[in-house]
């Protein structure tokens, strides 16, 4: 089957915007799905912006910790680059996950991210 649309779920992980500070992305509930990948797009970097990303996990959707390296597929550079696309996957066993934007210095970065949920328990996915 070539149809991907009815087999995945999409959730906004970080709303596209100019980010000037560290921020936590939206909580992604994995209930009903067995896989998740994050697609991240960057735009302009201003004032030598030094931003990074990390994947976090939680059992309850409130108490997040950084996901161990063994639960994250893919890597992003320590400092995100302007006008780039990155992908990260989470293969841990917690119900909730999110991206966390980190800031080491500089002014801002334009960034947005989407969670792509796959291997749905019930198809087609609405």
C-alpha atoms as one frame of an Amber mdcrd trajectory, in Angstrom:
protein
   0.000   0.000   0.000   1.366   3.392  -0.955  -0.911   5.418   1.306   1.064
   6.964   4.150  -1.468   9.618   5.164  -3.919   7.155   6.743  -1.151   5.329
   8.601   0.523   8.166  10.530  -0.455  10.784  13.054   0.995  14.296  13.157
   1.328  16.565  16.160   2.970  19.937  16.499   6.036  19.419  18.682   7.329
  23.018  18.664   5.264  25.779  17.084   7.170  27.503  14.271   8.464  30.799
  15.618  11.551  32.827  16.314  12.868  31.318  19.538  14.926  33.571  21.805
  15.147  31.350  24.902  15.293  27.722  25.943  11.855  26.145  25.749  10.069
  22.847  26.218   8.081  21.529  23.281   4.549  20.185  23.439   3.838  16.907
  25.190   3.469  14.097  22.659   1.238  11.268  23.922   2.284   8.014  22.271
  -0.870   6.123  23.281  -2.142   4.242  20.238   1.193   4.444  18.408   4.383
   2.407  18.668   6.785   4.802  16.945   7.596   8.487  16.785   9.999  10.610
  14.781  10.537  14.334  15.085  11.090  16.479  11.981  12.768  19.784  12.832
  13.171  22.770  10.486  15.352  25.763  11.215  15.328  29.176   9.612  17.477
  32.202  10.261  19.890  32.344  13.184  20.411  35.834  14.606  23.172  37.175
  16.821  25.273  33.979  16.719  22.390  32.012  18.223  23.689  28.836  19.868
  20.686  26.531  20.198  20.437  22.745  20.510  17.758  20.088  20.910  17.255
  17.100  23.150  14.554  14.439  23.433  12.877  14.041  26.806  10.585  11.310
  28.168   7.987  10.938  30.919   5.693   8.319  32.439   3.019  10.849  33.391
   3.381  13.760  30.956   4.592  16.097  33.682   7.908  14.894  35.111  10.331
  14.873  32.188  13.922  13.657  32.091  16.352  13.576  29.200  15.913  10.382
  27.203  19.005   8.171  27.360  21.118   8.001  24.207  20.020   4.373  23.757
  16.416   5.571  23.319  17.154   8.236  20.696  17.833   7.526  17.035  19.672
  10.173  15.046  21.668  13.146  16.160  21.608  16.875  15.780  24.675  19.086
  16.066  25.350  20.749  19.406  24.612  24.056  17.672  21.737  24.027  15.185
  22.503  25.517  11.780  20.336  28.005   9.879  18.065  26.758   7.082  18.466
  23.070   7.957  16.308  20.010   8.530  16.937  17.359  11.185  15.219  14.164
  12.251  15.234  12.364  15.587  13.449   9.206  16.678  12.429   8.037  20.139
  12.441   4.272  20.795  12.092   4.305  24.577   9.216   2.805  26.537   7.705
   5.861  28.228   4.215   7.002  27.201   5.087  10.683  26.746   7.914  12.425
  24.948   8.821  15.941  23.854  11.630  18.013  22.423  13.476  20.531  24.557
  15.194  23.497  22.926  18.390  24.500  24.708  20.213  27.819  24.502  23.921
  28.290  25.152  24.123  31.871  23.878  23.325  34.322  21.124  20.067  35.968
  20.184  17.550  33.759  18.373  16.721  31.000  15.909  13.659  30.438  13.748
  12.540  26.869  14.405   9.576  24.541  14.280   9.107  20.788  14.766   6.498
  18.134  14.030   6.086  14.714  15.666   5.293  11.964  13.162   3.563   9.070
  14.925   3.629   5.672  13.256   2.679   2.025  13.649  -0.824   2.956  14.784
  -2.836   0.460  16.801  -5.971   1.466  14.899  -6.082   2.388  11.226  -6.924
   4.464   9.346  -5.557   7.299  11.464  -7.889  10.305  11.458
